[in-house]
Coordinates of C-alpha atoms and ligand atoms in Angstrom, one line a residue:
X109 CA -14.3 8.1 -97.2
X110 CA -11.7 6.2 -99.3
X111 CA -12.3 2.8 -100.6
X112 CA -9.5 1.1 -99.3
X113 CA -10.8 2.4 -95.6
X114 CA -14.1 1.6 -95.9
X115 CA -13.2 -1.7 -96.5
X116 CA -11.0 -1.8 -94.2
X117 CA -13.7 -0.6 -91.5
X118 CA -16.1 -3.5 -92.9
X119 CA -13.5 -6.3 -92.3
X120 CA -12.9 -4.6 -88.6
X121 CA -16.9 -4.5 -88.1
X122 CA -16.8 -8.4 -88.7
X123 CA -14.2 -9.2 -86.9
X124 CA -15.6 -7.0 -83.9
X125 CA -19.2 -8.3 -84.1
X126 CA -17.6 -11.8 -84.7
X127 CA -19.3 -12.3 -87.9
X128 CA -17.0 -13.6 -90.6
X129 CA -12.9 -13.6 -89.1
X130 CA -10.0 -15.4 -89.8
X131 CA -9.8 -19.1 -89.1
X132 CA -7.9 -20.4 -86.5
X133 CA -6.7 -17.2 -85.5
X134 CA -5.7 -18.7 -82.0
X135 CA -2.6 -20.3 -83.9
X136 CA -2.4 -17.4 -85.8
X137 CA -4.8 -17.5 -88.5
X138 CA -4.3 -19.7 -91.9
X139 CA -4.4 -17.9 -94.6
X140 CA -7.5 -17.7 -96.9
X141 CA -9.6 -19.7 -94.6
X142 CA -12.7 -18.0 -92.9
X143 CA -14.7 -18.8 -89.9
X144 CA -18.5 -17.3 -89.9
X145 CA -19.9 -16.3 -86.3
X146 CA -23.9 -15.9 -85.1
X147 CA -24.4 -12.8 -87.6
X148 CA -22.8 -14.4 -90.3
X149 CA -24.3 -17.6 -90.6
X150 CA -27.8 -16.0 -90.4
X151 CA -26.8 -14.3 -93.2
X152 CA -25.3 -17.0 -95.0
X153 CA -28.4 -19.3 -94.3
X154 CA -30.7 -16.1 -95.3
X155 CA -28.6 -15.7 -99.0
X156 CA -28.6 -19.1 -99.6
X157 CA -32.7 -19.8 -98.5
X158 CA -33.1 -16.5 -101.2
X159 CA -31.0 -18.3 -103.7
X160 CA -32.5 -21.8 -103.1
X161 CA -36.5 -20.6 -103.4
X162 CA -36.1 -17.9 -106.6
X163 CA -33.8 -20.9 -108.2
X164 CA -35.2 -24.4 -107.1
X165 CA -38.7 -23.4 -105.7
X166 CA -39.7 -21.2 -107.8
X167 CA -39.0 -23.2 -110.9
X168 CA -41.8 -26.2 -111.6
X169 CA -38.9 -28.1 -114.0
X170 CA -35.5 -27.2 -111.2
X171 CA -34.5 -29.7 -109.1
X172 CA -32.1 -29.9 -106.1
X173 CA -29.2 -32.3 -105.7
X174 CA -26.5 -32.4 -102.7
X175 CA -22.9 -34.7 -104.2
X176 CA -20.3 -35.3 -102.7
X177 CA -17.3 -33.3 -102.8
X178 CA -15.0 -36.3 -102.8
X179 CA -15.5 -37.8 -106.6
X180 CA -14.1 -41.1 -108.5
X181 CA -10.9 -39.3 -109.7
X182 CA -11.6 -40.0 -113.6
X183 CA -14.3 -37.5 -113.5
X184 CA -11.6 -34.8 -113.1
X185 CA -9.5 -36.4 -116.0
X186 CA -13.1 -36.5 -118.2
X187 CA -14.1 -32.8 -117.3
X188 CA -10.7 -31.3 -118.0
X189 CA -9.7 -30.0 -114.7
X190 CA -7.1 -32.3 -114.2
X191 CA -5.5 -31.2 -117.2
X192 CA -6.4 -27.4 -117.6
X193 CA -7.7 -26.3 -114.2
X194 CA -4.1 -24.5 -113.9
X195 CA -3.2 -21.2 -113.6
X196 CA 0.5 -19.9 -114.6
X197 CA 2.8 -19.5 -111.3
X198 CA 6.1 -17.7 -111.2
X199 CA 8.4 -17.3 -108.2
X200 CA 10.7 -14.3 -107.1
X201 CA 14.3 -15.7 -106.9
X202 CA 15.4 -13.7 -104.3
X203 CA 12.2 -13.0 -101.7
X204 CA 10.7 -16.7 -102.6
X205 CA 7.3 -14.9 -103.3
X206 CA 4.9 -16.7 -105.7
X207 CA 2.9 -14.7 -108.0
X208 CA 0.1 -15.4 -110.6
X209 CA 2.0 -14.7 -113.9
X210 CA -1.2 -13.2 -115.6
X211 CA -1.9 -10.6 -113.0
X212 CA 1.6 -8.7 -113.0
X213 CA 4.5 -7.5 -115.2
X214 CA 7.0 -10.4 -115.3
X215 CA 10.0 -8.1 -116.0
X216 CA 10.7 -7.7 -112.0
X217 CA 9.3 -8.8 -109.1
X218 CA 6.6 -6.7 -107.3
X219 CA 7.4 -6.7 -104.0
X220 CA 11.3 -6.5 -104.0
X221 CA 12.2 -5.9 -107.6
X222 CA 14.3 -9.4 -107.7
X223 CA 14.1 -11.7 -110.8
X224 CA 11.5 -13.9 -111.8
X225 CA 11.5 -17.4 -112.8
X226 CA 9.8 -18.9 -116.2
X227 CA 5.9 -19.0 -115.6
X228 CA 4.8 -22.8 -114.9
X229 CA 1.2 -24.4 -114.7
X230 CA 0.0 -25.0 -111.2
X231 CA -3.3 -27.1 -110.7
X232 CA -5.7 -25.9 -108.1
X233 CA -7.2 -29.0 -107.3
X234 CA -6.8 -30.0 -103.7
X235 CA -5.2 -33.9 -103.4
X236 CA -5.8 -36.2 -101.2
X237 CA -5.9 -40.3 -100.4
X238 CA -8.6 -42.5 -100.3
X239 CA -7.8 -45.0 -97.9
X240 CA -4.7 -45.7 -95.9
X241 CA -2.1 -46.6 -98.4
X242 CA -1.1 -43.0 -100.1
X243 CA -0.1 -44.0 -103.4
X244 CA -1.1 -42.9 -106.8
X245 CA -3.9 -45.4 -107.2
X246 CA -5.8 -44.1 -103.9
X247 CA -5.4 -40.2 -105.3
X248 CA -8.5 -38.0 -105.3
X249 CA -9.4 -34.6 -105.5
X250 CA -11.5 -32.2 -103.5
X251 CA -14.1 -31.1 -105.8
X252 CA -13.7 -27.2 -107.6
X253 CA -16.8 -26.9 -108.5
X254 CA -19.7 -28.8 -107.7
X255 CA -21.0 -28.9 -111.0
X256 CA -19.5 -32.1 -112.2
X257 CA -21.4 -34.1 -109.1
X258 CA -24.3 -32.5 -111.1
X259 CA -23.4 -33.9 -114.7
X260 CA -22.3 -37.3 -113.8
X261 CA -25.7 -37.4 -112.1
X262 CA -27.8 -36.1 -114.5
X263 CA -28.6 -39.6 -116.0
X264 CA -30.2 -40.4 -112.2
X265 CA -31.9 -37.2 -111.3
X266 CA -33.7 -37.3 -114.7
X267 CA -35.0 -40.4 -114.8
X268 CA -35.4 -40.4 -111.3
X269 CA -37.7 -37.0 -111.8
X270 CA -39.1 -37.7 -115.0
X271 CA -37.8 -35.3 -116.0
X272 CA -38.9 -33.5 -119.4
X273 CA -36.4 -31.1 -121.0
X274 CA -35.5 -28.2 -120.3
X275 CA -34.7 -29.2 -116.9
X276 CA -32.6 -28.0 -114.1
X277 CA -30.6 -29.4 -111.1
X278 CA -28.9 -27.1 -108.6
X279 CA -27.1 -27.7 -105.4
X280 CA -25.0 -25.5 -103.2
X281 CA -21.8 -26.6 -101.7
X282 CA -18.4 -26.2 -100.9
X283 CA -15.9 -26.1 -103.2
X284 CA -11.7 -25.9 -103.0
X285 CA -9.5 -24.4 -104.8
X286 CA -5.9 -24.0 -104.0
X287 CA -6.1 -20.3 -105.2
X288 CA -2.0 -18.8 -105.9
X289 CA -3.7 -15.2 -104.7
X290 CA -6.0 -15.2 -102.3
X291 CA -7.4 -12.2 -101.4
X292 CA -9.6 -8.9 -100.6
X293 CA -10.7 -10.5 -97.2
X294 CA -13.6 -13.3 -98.4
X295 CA -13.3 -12.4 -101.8
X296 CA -11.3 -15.2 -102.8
X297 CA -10.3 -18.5 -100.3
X298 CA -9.1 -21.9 -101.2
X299 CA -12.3 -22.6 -99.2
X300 CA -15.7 -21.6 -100.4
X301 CA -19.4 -22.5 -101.1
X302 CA -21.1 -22.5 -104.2
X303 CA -24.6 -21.8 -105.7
X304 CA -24.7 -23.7 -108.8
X305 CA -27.7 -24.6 -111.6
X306 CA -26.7 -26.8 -114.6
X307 CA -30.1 -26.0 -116.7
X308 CA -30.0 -28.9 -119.2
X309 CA -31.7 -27.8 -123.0
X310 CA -32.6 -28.8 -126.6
X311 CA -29.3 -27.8 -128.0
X312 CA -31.4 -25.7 -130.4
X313 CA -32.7 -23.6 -127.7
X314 CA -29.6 -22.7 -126.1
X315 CA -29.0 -19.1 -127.1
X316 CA -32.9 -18.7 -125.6
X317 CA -32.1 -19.8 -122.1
X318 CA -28.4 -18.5 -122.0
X319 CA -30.4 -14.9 -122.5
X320 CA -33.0 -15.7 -120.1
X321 CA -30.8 -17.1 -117.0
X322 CA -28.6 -13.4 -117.5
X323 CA -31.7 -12.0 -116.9
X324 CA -33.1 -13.8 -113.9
X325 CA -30.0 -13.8 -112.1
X326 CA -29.4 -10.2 -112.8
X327 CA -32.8 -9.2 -111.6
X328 CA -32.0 -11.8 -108.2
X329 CA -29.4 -9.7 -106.7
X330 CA -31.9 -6.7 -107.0
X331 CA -34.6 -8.2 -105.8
X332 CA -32.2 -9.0 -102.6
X333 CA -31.8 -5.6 -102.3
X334 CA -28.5 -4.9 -104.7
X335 CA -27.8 -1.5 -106.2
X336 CA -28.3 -1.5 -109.3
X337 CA -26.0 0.9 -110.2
X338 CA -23.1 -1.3 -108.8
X339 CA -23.8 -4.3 -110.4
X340 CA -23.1 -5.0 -114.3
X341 CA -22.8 -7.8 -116.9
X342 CA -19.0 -8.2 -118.7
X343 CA -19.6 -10.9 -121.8
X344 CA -16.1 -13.2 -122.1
X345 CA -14.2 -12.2 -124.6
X346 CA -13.2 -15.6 -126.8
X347 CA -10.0 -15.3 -125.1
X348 CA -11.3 -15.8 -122.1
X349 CA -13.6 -18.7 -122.3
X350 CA -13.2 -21.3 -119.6
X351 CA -12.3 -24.6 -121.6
X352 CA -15.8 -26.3 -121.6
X353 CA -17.6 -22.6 -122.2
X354 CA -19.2 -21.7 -125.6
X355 CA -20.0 -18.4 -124.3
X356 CA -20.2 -16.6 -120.8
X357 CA -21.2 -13.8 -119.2
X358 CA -20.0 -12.3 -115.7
X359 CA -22.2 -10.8 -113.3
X360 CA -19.9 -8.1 -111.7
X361 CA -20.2 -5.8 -108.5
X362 CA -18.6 -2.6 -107.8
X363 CA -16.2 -3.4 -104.6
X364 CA -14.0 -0.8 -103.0
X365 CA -11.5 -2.8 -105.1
X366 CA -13.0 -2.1 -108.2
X367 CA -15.4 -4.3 -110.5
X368 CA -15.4 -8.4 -110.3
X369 CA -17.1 -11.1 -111.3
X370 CA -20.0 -12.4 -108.6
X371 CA -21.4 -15.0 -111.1
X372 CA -21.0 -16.9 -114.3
X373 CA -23.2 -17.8 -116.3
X374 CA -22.1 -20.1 -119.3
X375 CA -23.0 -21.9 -122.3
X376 CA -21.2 -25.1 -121.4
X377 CA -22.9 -26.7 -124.5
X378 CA -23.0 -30.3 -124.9
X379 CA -19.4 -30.3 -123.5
X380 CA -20.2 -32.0 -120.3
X381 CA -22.2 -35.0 -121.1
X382 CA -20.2 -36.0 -123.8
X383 CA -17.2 -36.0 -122.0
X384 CA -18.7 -37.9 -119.2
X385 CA -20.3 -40.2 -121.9
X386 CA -17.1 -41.4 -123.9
X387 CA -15.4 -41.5 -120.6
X388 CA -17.4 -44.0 -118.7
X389 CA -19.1 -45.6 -121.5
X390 CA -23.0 -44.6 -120.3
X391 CA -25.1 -42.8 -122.9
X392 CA -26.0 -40.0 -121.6
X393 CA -29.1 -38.8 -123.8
X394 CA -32.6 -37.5 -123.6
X395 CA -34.7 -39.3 -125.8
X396 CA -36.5 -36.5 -127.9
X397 CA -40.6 -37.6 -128.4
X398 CA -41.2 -35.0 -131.4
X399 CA -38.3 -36.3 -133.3
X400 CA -38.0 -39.9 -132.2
X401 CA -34.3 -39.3 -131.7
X402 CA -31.7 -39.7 -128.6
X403 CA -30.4 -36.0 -128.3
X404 CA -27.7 -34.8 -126.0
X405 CA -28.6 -31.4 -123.6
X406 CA -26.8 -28.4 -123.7
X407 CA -26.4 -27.0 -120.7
X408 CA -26.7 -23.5 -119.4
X409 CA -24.8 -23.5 -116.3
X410 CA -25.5 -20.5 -113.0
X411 CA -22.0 -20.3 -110.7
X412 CA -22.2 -18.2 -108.3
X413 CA -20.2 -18.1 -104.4
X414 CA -21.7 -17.8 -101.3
X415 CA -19.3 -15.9 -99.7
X416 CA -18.4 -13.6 -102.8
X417 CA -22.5 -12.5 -102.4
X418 CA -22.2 -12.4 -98.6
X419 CA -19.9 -10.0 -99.1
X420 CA -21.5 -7.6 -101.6
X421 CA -24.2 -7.8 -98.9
X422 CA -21.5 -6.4 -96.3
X423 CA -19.9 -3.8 -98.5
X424 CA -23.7 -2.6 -100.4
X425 CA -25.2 -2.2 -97.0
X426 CA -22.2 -0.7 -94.9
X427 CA -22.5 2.9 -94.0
X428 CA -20.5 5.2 -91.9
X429 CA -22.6 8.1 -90.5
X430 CA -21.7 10.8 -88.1
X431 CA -23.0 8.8 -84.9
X432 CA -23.1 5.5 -85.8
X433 CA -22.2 2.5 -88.3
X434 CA -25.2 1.0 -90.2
X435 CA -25.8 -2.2 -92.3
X436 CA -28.8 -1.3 -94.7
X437 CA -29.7 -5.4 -95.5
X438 CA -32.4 -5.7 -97.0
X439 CA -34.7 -7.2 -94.1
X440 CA -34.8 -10.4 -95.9
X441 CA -31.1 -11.3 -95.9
X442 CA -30.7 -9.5 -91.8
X443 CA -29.3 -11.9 -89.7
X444 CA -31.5 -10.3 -86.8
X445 CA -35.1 -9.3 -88.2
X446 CA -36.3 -7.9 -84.5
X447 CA -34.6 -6.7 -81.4
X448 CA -36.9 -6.7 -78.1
X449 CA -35.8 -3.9 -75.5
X450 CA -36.9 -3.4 -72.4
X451 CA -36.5 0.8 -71.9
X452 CA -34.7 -0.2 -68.8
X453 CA -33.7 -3.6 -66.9
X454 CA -36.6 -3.4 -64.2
X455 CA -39.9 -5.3 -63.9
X456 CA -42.4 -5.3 -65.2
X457 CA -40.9 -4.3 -68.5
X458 CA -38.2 -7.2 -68.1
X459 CA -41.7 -9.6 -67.6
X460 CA -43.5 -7.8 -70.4
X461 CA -40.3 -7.6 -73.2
X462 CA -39.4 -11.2 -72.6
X463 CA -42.7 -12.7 -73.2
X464 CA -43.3 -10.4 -76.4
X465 CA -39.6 -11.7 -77.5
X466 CA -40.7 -15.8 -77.1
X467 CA -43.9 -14.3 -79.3
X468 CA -42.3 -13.5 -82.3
X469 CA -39.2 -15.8 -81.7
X470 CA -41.1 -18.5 -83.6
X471 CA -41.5 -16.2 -86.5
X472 CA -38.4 -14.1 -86.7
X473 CA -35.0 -14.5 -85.5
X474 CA -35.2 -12.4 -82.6
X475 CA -32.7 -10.6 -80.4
X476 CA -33.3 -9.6 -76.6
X477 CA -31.0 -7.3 -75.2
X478 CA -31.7 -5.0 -71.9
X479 CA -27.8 -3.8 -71.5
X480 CA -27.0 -0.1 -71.2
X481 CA -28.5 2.6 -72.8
X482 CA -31.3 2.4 -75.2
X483 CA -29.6 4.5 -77.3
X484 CA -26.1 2.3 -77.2
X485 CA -28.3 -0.5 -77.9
X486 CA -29.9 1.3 -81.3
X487 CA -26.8 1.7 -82.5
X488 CA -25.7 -1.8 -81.6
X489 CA -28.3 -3.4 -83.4
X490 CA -27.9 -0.7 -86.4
X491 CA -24.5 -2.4 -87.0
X492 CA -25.6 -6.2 -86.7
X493 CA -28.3 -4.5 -89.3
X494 CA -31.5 -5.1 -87.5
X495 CA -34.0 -3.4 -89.5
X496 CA -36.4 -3.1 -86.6
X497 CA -36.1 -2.6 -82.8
X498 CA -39.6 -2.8 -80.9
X499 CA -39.2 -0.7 -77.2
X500 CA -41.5 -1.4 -74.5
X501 CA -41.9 1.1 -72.0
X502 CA -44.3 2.3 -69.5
X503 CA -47.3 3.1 -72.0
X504 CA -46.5 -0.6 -73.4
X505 CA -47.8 -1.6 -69.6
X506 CA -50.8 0.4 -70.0
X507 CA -52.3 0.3 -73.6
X508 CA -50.0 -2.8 -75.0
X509 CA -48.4 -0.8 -77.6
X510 CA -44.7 -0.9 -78.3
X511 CA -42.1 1.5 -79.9
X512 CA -41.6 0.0 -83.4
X513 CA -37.8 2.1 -84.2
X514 CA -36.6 1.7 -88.1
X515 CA -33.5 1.1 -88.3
X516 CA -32.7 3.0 -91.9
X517 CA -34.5 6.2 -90.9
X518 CA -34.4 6.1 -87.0
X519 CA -38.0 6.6 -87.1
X520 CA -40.1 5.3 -84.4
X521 CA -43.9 5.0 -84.0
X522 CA -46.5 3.2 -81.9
X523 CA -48.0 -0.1 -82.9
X524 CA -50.2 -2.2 -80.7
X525 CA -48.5 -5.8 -79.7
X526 CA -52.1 -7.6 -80.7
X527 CA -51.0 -8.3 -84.5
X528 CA -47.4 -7.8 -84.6
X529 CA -46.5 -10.6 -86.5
X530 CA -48.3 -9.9 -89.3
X531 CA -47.4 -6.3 -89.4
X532 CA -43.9 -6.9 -89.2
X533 CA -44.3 -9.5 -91.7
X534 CA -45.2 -6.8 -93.8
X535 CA -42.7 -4.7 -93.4
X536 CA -40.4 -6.7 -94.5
X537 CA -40.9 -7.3 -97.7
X538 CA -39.6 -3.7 -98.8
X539 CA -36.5 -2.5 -98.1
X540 CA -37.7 1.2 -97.1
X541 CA -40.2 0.3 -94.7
X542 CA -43.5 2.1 -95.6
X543 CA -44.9 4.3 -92.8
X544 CA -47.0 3.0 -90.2
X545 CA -50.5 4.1 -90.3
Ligands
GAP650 N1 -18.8 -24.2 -112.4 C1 -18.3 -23.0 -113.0 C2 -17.4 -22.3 -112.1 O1 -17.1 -22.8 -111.0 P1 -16.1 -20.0 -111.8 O2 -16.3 -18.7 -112.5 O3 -14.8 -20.6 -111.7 O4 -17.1 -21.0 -112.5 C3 -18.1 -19.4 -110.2 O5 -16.7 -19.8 -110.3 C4 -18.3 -18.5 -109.0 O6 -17.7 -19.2 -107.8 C5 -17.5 -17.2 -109.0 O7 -18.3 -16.2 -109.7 C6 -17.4 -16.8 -107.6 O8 -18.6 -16.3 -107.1 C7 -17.2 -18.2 -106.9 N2 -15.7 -18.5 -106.7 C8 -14.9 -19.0 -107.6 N3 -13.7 -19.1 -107.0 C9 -13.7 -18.6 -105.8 C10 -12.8 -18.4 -104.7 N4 -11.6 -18.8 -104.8 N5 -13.3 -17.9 -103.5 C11 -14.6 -17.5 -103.4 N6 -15.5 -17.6 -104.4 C12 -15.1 -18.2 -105.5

């Protein structure tokens, strides 16, 4: 099938199954805005648990934060953003369209051909007002990254940790950015959540880290059940360093729309400390034991967006097969792990379905569902991306087995209901579930 369509089919699949759709599409939508439904903020939750135990948990020296996404104002002057966190804006003088001067030839206007002004900077920071007087002493922004609540409190969470270096503090958030080209459905919104680690080092260690956190993150999206073979790393070239950045490295999938960055992870140096530093008079140091000597970190820094990884999960685990539509998740990141069917609405399967469902409902996230067909509701629960579907039926009332039905291979075999927990437990920690004996 071609690209563009099977993206196109994706975005219909979420609008249908009400998982990620256009906000406030009652009034007609606003653009670049996105509202997640049941499906999508089980996965969401799922990506971002994934992301929070392989980052925070399962690192004895990373530490979570939550900031606020409403900062003292200075801290934008300090980190740069106020001042280079632009991107170059032209306009078409005859349709009024606004385009992102890097991203097309400036001799015409795409859409109608017309003339173009002079490229201009545009800031993408969100204003607002503190307070009710809206002058320019009550301006503030809404945050673009979250990393800077992380720097200004590194000082805090260190101390507060005893903290040794290296040490990391991550948080996930939303972020805003008042984008000029929003686009490619999720892809890019003026409203988004990001994964962030700042991983603060001995500057002379920083090449050592910078190598290991490629790698990590890398091997994450695998282990979350990523192709391999559509994801890549893209070094920066030095022309495209982000201001604060000594060196970066992308972490790019392979959309219907061609390869783009997922992640960045940068060298950010000692950029961020000292700039917080001289700008609010704190010395921000670590005070090395081995060399008796204040030192300033470096910091490694992980970026990553929820919603960018949401959805590589979509497009990675969409197919389109002959009778149905499938979502392959791994069954770690499925918003539904188990759907309980009844083979048909009529006691005593009804009696016998819904008490297995409140069983594993305080282990899985469960769906029951006794509408229609069995086999409508397979393929229902093959596009929500259920990876198992657990069918009781006559024999269930007789030897308390059920019909255990994978979703990936449609195969179905017989597994007693004594145990099930565990079993299915089991099963999902592979992505091809392994035969039942
Ligand atoms: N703190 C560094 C930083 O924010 P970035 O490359 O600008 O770096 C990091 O952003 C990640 O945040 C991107 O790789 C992407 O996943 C996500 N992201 C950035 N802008 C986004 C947008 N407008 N919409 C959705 N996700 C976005």
């Amino acid at each position: 099938m071609e690209q563009a369509n099977l993206f196109q089919e994706i975005v219909s699949l979420c609008k249908r199954r009400a998982v990620v759709f256009p906000s406030s599409e009652i009034y007609g939508g606003i653009n670049s805005c996105w509202d997640y439904g049941p499906l999508g903020v089980e996965l969401r939750r799922n990506l971002k648990d994934l992301w929070w135990k392989a980052v925070v948990q399962g690192h004895r020296n990373v530490v979570g934060a939550d900031t606020s996404i409403i900062m003292h104002p200075e801290v934008w002057v300090a980190s740069g953003h106020r001042d280079h966190f632009t991107d170059p804006l032209v306009d078409c003088k005859s349709c009024k369209q606004r385009f992102r001067a890097d991203q097309i030839d400036l001799t015409k206007c795409p859409e109608c051909g017309g003339q173009l002004t002079e490229p201009r900077s545009f800031n993408l920071m969100f204003k607002t007002y503190m307070g009710p007087v809206e002058d320019d002493a009550a301006q503030v922004f809404l945050r673009p990254e979250t990393a800077q609540g992380i720097f200004v409190d590194f000082e805090t969470i260190f101390n507060g940790s005893r903290g040794k270096l290296p040490f990391g503090i991550a948080q996930i958030g939303k972020s805003f950015r008042n984008e000029v080209s929003p686009g490619n459905f999720i892809f890019r919104s003026r409203e988004f959540e990001q994964m962030e680690l700042e991983f603060f080092v001995d500057p002379s260690t920083e090449d050592f880290w910078f190598d290991k956190w490629v790698k990590e993150r890398l091997e994450w999206y695998v282990s979350i059940g990523i192709n391999p073979e559509r994801l890549r790393t893209r070094p920066h070239g030095p022309d495209e360093l982000a201001h604060y950045a000594k060196a970066c490295v992308d972490i790019e999938y392979l959309f219907p729309f061609g390869w783009k960055e997922i992640e960045g992870i940068a060298n950010r140096g000692q950029f961020d400390l000292q700039v917080h530093a001289r700008s609010s008079g704190k010395q921000l140091v670590v005070f090395d034991q081995v060399r008796e000597e204040n030192v300033v970190p470096s910091v490694i820094e992980s970026s990553s967006g929820v919603d960018r990884i949401l959805l590589v999960a979509l497009v990675d685990a969409y197919e389109k097969e002959a009778e149905r539509s499938v979502l392959r998740f791994h069954p770690t990141l499925a918003p539904t792990k188990v759907a309980v069917l009844p083979l048909m609405r009529k006691e005593p399967l009804v009696e016998k379905a819904v008490s297995l469902e409140e069983e594993l409902r305080g282990s899985f996230t469960v769906e029951y569902d006794d509408a229609g067909s069995i086999g409508r509701r397979y393929r229902r629960q093959d596009e929500s991306g259920t990876p198992y579907c657990l069918t009781v039926d006559y024999q269930s009332l007789e030897d308390d087995t059920v019909t255990i039905r994978f979703r990936d291979s449609m195969r179905q075999e017989r597994l007693p209901v004594k145990g099930l927990t565990g079993r299915i437990s089991e099963l999902m920690k592979s992505r091809e579930p392994m035969p039942v004996e």
